[in-house]
CSV table of C-alpha atoms in Angstrom, one decimal:
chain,number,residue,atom,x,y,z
A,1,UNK,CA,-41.5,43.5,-17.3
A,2,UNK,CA,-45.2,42.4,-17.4
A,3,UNK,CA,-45.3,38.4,-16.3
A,4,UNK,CA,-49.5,38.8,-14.8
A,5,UNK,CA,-50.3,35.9,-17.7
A,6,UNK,CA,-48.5,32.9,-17.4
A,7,UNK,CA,-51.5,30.5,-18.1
A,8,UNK,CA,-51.1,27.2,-15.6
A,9,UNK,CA,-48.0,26.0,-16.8
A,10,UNK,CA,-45.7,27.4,-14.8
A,11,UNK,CA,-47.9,27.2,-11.8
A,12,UNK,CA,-48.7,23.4,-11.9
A,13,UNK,CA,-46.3,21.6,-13.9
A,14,UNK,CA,-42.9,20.3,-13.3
A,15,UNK,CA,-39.9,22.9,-14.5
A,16,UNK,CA,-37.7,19.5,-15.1
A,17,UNK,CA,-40.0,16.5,-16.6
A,18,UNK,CA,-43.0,15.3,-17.6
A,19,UNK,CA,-46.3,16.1,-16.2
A,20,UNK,CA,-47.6,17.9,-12.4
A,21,UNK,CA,-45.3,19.0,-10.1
A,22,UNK,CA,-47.6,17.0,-7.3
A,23,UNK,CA,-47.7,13.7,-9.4
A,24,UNK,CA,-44.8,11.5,-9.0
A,25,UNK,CA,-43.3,8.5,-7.7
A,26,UNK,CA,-42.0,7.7,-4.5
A,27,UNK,CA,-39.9,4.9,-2.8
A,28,UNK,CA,-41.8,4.5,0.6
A,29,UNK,CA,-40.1,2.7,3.6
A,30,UNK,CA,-40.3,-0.3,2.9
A,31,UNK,CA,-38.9,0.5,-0.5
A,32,UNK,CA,-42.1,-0.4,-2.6
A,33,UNK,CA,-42.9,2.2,-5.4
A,34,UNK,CA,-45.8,4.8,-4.6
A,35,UNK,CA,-47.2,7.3,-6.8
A,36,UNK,CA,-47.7,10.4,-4.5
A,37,UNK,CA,-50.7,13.1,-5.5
A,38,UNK,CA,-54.1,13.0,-5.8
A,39,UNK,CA,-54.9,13.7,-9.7
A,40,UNK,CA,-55.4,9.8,-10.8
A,41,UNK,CA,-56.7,6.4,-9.4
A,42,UNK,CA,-53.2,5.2,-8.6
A,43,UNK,CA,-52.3,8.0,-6.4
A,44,UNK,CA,-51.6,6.6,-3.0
A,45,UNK,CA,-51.8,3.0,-4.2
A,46,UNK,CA,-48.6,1.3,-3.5
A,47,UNK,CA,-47.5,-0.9,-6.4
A,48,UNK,CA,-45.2,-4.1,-4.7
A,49,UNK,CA,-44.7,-5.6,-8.3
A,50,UNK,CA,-43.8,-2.5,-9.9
A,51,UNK,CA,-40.1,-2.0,-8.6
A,52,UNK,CA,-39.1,-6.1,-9.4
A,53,UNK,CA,-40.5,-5.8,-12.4
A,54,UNK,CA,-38.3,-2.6,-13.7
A,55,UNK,CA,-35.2,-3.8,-11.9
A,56,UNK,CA,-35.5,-7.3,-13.8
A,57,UNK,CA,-36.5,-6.3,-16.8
A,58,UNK,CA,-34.8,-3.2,-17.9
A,59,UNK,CA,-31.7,-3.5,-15.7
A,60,UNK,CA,-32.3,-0.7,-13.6
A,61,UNK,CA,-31.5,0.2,-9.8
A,62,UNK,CA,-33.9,2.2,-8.0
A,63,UNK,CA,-31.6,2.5,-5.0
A,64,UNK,CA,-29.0,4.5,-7.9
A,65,UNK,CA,-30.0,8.2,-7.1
A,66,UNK,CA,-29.4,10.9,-9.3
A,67,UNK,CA,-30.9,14.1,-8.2
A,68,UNK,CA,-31.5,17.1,-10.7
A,69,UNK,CA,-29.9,20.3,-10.3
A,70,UNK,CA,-31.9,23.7,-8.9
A,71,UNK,CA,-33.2,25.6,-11.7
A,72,UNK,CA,-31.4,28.4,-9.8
A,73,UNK,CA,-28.1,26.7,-10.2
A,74,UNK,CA,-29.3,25.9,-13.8
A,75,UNK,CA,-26.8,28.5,-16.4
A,76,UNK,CA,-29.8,30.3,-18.1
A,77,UNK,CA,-28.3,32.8,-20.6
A,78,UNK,CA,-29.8,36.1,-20.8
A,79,UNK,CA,-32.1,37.2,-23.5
A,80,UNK,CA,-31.3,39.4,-26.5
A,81,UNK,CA,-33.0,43.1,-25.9
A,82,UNK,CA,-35.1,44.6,-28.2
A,83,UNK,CA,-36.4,47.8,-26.7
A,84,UNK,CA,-38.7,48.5,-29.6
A,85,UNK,CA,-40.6,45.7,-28.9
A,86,UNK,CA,-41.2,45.6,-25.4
A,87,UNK,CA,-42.6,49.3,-25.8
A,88,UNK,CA,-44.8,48.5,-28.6
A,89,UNK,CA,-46.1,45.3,-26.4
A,90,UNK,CA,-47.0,47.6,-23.9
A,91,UNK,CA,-48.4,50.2,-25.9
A,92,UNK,CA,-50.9,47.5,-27.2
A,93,UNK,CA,-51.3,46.1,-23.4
A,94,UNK,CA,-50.3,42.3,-24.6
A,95,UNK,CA,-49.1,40.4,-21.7
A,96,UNK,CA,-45.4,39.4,-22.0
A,97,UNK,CA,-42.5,38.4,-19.9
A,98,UNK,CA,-38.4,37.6,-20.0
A,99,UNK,CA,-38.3,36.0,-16.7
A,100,UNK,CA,-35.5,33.2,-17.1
A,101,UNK,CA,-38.1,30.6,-15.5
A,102,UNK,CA,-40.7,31.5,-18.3
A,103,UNK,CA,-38.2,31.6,-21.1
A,104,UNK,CA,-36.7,28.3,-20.1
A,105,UNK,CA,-40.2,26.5,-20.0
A,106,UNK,CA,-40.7,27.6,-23.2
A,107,UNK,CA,-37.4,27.1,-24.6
A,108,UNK,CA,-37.6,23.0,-25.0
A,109,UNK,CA,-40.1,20.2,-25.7
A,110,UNK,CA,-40.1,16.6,-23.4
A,111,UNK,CA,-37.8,14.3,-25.7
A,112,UNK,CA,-35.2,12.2,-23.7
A,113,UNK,CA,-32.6,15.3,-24.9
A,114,UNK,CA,-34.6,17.8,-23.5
A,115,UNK,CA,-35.2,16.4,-20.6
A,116,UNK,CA,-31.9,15.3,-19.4
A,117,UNK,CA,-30.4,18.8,-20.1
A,118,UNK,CA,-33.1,19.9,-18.0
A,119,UNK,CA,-31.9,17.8,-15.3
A,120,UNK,CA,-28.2,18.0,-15.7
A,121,UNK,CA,-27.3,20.1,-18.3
A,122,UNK,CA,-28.2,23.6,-20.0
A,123,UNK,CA,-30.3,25.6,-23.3
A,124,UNK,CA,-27.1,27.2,-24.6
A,125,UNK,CA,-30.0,28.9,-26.6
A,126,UNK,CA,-33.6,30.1,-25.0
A,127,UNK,CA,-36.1,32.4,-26.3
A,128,UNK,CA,-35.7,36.2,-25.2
A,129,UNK,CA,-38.9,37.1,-24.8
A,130,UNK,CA,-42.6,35.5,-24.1
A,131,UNK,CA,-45.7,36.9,-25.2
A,132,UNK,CA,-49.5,35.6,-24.3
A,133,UNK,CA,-51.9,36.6,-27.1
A,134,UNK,CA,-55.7,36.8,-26.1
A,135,UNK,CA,-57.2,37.1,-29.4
A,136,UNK,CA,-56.2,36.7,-33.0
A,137,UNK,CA,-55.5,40.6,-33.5
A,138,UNK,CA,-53.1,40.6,-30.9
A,139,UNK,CA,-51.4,37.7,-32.7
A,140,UNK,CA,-51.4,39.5,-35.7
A,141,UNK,CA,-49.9,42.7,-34.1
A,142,UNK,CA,-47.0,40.4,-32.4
A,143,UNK,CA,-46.3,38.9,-36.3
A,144,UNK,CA,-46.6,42.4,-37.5
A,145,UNK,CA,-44.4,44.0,-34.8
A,146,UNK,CA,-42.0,41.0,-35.1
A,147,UNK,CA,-41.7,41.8,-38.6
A,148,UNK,CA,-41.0,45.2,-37.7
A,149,UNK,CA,-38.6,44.9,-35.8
A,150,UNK,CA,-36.3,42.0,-37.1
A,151,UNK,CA,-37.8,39.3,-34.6
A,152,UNK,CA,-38.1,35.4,-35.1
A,153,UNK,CA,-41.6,33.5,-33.6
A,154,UNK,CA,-41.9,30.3,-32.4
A,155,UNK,CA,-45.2,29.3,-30.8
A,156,UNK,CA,-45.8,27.4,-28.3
A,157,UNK,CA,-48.6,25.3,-27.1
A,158,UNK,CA,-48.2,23.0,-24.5
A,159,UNK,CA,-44.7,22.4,-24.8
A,160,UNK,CA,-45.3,18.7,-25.1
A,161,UNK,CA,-43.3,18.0,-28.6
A,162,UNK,CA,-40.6,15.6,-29.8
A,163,UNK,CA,-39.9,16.9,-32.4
A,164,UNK,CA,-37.3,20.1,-31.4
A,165,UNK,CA,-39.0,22.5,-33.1
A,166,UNK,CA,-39.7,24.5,-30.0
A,167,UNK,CA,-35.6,24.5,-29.5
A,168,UNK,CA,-34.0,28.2,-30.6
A,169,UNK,CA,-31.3,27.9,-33.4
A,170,UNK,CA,-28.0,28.2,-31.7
A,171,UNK,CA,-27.0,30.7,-34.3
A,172,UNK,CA,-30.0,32.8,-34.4
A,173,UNK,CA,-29.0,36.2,-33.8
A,174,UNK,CA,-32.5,37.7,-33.8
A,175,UNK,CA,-34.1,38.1,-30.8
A,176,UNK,CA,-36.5,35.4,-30.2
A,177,UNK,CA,-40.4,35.5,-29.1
A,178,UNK,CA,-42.1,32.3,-27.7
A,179,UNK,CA,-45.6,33.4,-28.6
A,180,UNK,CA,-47.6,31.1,-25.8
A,181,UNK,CA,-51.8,30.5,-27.2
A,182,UNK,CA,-52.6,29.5,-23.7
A,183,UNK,CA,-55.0,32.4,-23.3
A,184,UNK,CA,-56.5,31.4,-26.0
A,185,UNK,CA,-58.2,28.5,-24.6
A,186,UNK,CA,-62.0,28.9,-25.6
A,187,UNK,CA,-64.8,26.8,-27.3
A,188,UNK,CA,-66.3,29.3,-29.4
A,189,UNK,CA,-69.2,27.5,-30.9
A,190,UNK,CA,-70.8,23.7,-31.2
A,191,UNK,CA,-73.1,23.1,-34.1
A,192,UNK,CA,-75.0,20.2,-32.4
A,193,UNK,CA,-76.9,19.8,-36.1
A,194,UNK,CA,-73.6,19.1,-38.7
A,195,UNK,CA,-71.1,17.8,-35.6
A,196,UNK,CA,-68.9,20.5,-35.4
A,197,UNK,CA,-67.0,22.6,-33.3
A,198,UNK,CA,-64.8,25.6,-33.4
A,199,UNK,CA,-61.9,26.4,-30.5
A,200,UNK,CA,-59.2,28.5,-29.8
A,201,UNK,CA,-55.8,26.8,-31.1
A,202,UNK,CA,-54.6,27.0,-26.9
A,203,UNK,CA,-57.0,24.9,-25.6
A,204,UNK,CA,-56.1,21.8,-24.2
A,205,UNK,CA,-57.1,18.7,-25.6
A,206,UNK,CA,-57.9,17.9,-22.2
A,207,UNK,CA,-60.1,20.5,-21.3
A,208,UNK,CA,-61.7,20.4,-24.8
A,209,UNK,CA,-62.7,17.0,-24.2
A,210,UNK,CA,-64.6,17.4,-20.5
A,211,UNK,CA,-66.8,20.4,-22.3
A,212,UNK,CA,-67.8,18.8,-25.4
A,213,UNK,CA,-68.6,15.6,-23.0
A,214,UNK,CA,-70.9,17.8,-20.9
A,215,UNK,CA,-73.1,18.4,-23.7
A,216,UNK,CA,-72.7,14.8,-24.9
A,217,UNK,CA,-70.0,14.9,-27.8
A,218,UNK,CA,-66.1,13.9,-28.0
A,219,UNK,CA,-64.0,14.7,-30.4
A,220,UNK,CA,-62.4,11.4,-30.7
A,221,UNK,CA,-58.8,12.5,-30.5
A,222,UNK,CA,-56.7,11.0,-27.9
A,223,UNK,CA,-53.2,11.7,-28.0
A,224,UNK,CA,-50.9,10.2,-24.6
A,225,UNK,CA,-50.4,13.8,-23.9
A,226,UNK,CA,-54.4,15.1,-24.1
A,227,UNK,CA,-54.0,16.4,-20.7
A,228,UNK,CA,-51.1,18.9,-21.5
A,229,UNK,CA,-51.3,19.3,-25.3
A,230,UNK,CA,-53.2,21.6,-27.3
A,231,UNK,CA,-55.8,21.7,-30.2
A,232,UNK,CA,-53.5,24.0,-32.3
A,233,UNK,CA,-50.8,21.9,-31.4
A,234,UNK,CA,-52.3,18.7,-32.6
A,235,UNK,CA,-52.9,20.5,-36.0
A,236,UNK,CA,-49.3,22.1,-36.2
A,237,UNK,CA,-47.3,18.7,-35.8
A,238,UNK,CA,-50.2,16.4,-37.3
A,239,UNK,CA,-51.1,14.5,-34.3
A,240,UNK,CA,-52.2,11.1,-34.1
A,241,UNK,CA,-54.0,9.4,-31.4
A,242,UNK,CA,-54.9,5.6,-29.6
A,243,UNK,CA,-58.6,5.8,-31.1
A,244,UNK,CA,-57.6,7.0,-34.6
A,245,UNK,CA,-58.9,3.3,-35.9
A,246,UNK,CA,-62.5,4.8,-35.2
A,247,UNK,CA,-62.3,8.7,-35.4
A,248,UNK,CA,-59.1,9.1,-37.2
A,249,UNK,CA,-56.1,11.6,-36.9
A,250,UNK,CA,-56.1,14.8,-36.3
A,251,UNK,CA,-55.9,15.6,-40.2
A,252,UNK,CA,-59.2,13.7,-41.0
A,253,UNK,CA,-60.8,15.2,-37.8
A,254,UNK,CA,-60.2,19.2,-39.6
A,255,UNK,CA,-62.3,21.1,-41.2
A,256,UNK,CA,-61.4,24.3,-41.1
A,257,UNK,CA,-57.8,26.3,-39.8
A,258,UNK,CA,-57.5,29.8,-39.3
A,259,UNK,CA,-53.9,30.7,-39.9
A,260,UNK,CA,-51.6,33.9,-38.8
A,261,UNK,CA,-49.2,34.6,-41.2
A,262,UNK,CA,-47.0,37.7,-42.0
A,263,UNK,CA,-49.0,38.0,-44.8
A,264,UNK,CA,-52.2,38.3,-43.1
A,265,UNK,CA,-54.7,35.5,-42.0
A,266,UNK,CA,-55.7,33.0,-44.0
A,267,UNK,CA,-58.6,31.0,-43.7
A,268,UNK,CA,-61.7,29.7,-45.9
A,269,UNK,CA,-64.8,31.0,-46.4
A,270,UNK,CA,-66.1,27.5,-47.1
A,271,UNK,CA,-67.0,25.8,-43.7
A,272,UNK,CA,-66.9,21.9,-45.1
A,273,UNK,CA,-64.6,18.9,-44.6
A,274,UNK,CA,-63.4,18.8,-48.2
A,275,UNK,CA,-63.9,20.8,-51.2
A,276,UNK,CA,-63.1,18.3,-54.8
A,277,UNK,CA,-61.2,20.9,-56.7
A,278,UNK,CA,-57.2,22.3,-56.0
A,279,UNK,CA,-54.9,21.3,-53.5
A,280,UNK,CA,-56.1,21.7,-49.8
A,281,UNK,CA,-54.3,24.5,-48.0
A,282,UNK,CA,-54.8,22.6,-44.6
A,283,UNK,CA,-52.7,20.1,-45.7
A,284,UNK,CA,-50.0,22.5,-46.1
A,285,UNK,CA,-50.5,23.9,-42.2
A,286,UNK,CA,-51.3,20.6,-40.5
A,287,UNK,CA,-47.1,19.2,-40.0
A,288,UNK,CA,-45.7,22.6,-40.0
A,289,UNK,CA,-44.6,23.1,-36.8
A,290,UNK,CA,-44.6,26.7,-36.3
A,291,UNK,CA,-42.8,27.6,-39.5
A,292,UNK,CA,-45.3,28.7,-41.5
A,293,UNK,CA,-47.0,30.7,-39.2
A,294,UNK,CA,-49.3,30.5,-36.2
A,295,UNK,CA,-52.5,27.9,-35.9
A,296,UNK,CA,-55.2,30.4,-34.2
A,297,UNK,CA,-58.6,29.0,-34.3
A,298,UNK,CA,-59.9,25.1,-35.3
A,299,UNK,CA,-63.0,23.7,-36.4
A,300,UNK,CA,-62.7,20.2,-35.8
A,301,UNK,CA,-65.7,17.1,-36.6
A,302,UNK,CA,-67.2,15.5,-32.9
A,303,UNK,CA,-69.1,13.0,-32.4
A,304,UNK,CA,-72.0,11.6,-30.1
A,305,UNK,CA,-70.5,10.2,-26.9
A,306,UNK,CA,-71.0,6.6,-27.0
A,307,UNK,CA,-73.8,4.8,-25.3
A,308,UNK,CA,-71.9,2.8,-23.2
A,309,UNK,CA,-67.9,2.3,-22.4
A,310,UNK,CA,-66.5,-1.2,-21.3
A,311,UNK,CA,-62.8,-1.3,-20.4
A,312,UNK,CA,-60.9,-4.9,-20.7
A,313,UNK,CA,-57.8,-6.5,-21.1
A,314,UNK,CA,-56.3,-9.3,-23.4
A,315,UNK,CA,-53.0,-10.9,-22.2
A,316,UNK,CA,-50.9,-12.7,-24.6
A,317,UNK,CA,-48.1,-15.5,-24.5
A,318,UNK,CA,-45.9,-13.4,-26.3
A,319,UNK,CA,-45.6,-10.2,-28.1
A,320,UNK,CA,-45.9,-12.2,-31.7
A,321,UNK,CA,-49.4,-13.3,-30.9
A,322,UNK,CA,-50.5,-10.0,-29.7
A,323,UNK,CA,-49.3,-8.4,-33.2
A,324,UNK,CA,-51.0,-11.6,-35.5
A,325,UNK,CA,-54.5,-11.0,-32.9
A,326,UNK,CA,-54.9,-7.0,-34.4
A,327,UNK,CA,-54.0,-8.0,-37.7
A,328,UNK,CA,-56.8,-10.6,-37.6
A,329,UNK,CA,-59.2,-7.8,-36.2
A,330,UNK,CA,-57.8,-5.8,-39.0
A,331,UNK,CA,-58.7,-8.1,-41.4
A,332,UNK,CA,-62.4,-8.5,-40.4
């Protein structure tokens, strides 16, 4: 089976929780908390505040260990076969994989649920079969061939949802492809004059952002999970983000989708943020989740990098004053 694309994901991140496997946190000996790795400011900080704080507040004890299982202890079940597919992937040279590892970290999102059965339980259900598309006629051929051949799709783009659509139907009897976009992870143009830019649905929001920065734009959108999830992503469950009071979400940054469907693709000829007339077929795409079909390429609005960025705090009494202080902001 051919597994030579797996993208980053199952290189770098953790198999059983949130975020890289070298970023965690870690009781030292004198039992003060420590986050161990080398990816953010705190790593190698000790935090003495941290542990009292979490024991007296939320009623926890950090001395209460509860380790996860293996993944190789983990009951993985095995994929449904479908020989007509795996020989048509390979007569059209498109990477794919049923590796239990790969199906399993494509098989969930990072809900509480999820993660928990990751830890100590089991996917009675996983997909059977991965598949990394590199351009949008190989998507096509994998919705064509799944079509073929009696096959369900869900994509996948970083894996980070809450929603459980990446979770496979107990029941389904099909066999099951996790299409993964994460070789589709390109800027494929910025228009510098109208403040646009088009990208491949699998790139990820954090990457996105460090190259549009480098030529001195941002796209505004700042979801908690920008470093893992993806542009297509954002689209497909209607992402919102911490400085949608000045950009917006993710459906008023959009201004054009292309969209994989087994009918064909579908996307405008009109490159513009709104047309007056009809319904807008983007608002049909952005929330879907996968269902409809699969997000392939976005052309988002970005913005100048502002002048200057200042970074404060406010501390309130109480969590009532906090919550009357932004709606006074609001109101001005």
């Amino acid at each position: 089976m051919k597994t030579e694309a797996r993208g980053e994901r199952d290189k770098v991140l953790k198999w059983n929780g949130w975020g890289y496997a070298d970023s965690y946190f870690k009781l030292d000996h004198e039992g003060d908390v420590v986050m161990m790795g080398d990816r953010y400011e705190a790593c190698g900080h000790k935090m003495p505040y941290f542990r009292p704080w979490f024991e007296e507040h939320l009623g926890v004890d950090l001395d209460y260990m509860t380790p996860s299982q293996r993944i190789g202890d983990m009951e993985i079940p095995p994929p449904i076969e479908n020989d007509e597919i795996h020989d048509e992937l390979v007569r059209a040279d498109i990477p794919f994989s049923n590796e239990p590892r790969m199906r399993l970290m494509r098989g969930h999102g990072h809900t509480v649920h999820d993660i928990i059965n990751l830890r100590h339980g089991k996917f009675p259900r996983l997909p059977d079969l991965v598949v990394w598309p590199r351009t949008e006629q190989e998507v096509m051929k994998v919705i064509d061939l799944a079509m073929s051949t009696n096959c369900a799709i869900i994509p996948i783009g970083g894996g980070t949802s809450v929603s459980s659509a990446l979770e496979c139907p107990v029941t389904e009897q099909r066999a099951v492809i996790s299409m993964d976009m994460a070789l589709m992870d390109k800027i494929i143009w910025i228009d510098k004059e109208n403040l646009t830019c088009r990208a491949q649905a699998g790139i990820i929001g954090q990457s996105l952002e460090s190259q549009l920065n480098s030529k001195g734009f941002t796209c505004g959108h700042e979801p908690d999970s920008i470093e893992f999830s993806t542009l297509g992503g954002w689209v497909s469950t209607r992402a919102s983000g911490m400085k949608k009071n000045k950009y917006g979400n993710i459906e008023d940054l959009v201004v054009h989708v292309n969209f994989a469907t087994p009918k064909g693709m579908i996307h405008k000829q009109c490159q513009v943020p709104r047309i007056s007339s009809g319904p807008d077929l983007h608002h049909v795409i952005m929330g879907s989740e996968g269902t409809l079909g699969v997000v392939t390429e976005v052309t988002i609005k970005i913005f100048p990098l502002p002048e200057v960025k200042r970074y404060g705090s406010l501390v309130f009494p109480d969590f009532n004053h906090g919550v009357e202080f932004f709606r006074e902001v609001a109101r001005q």
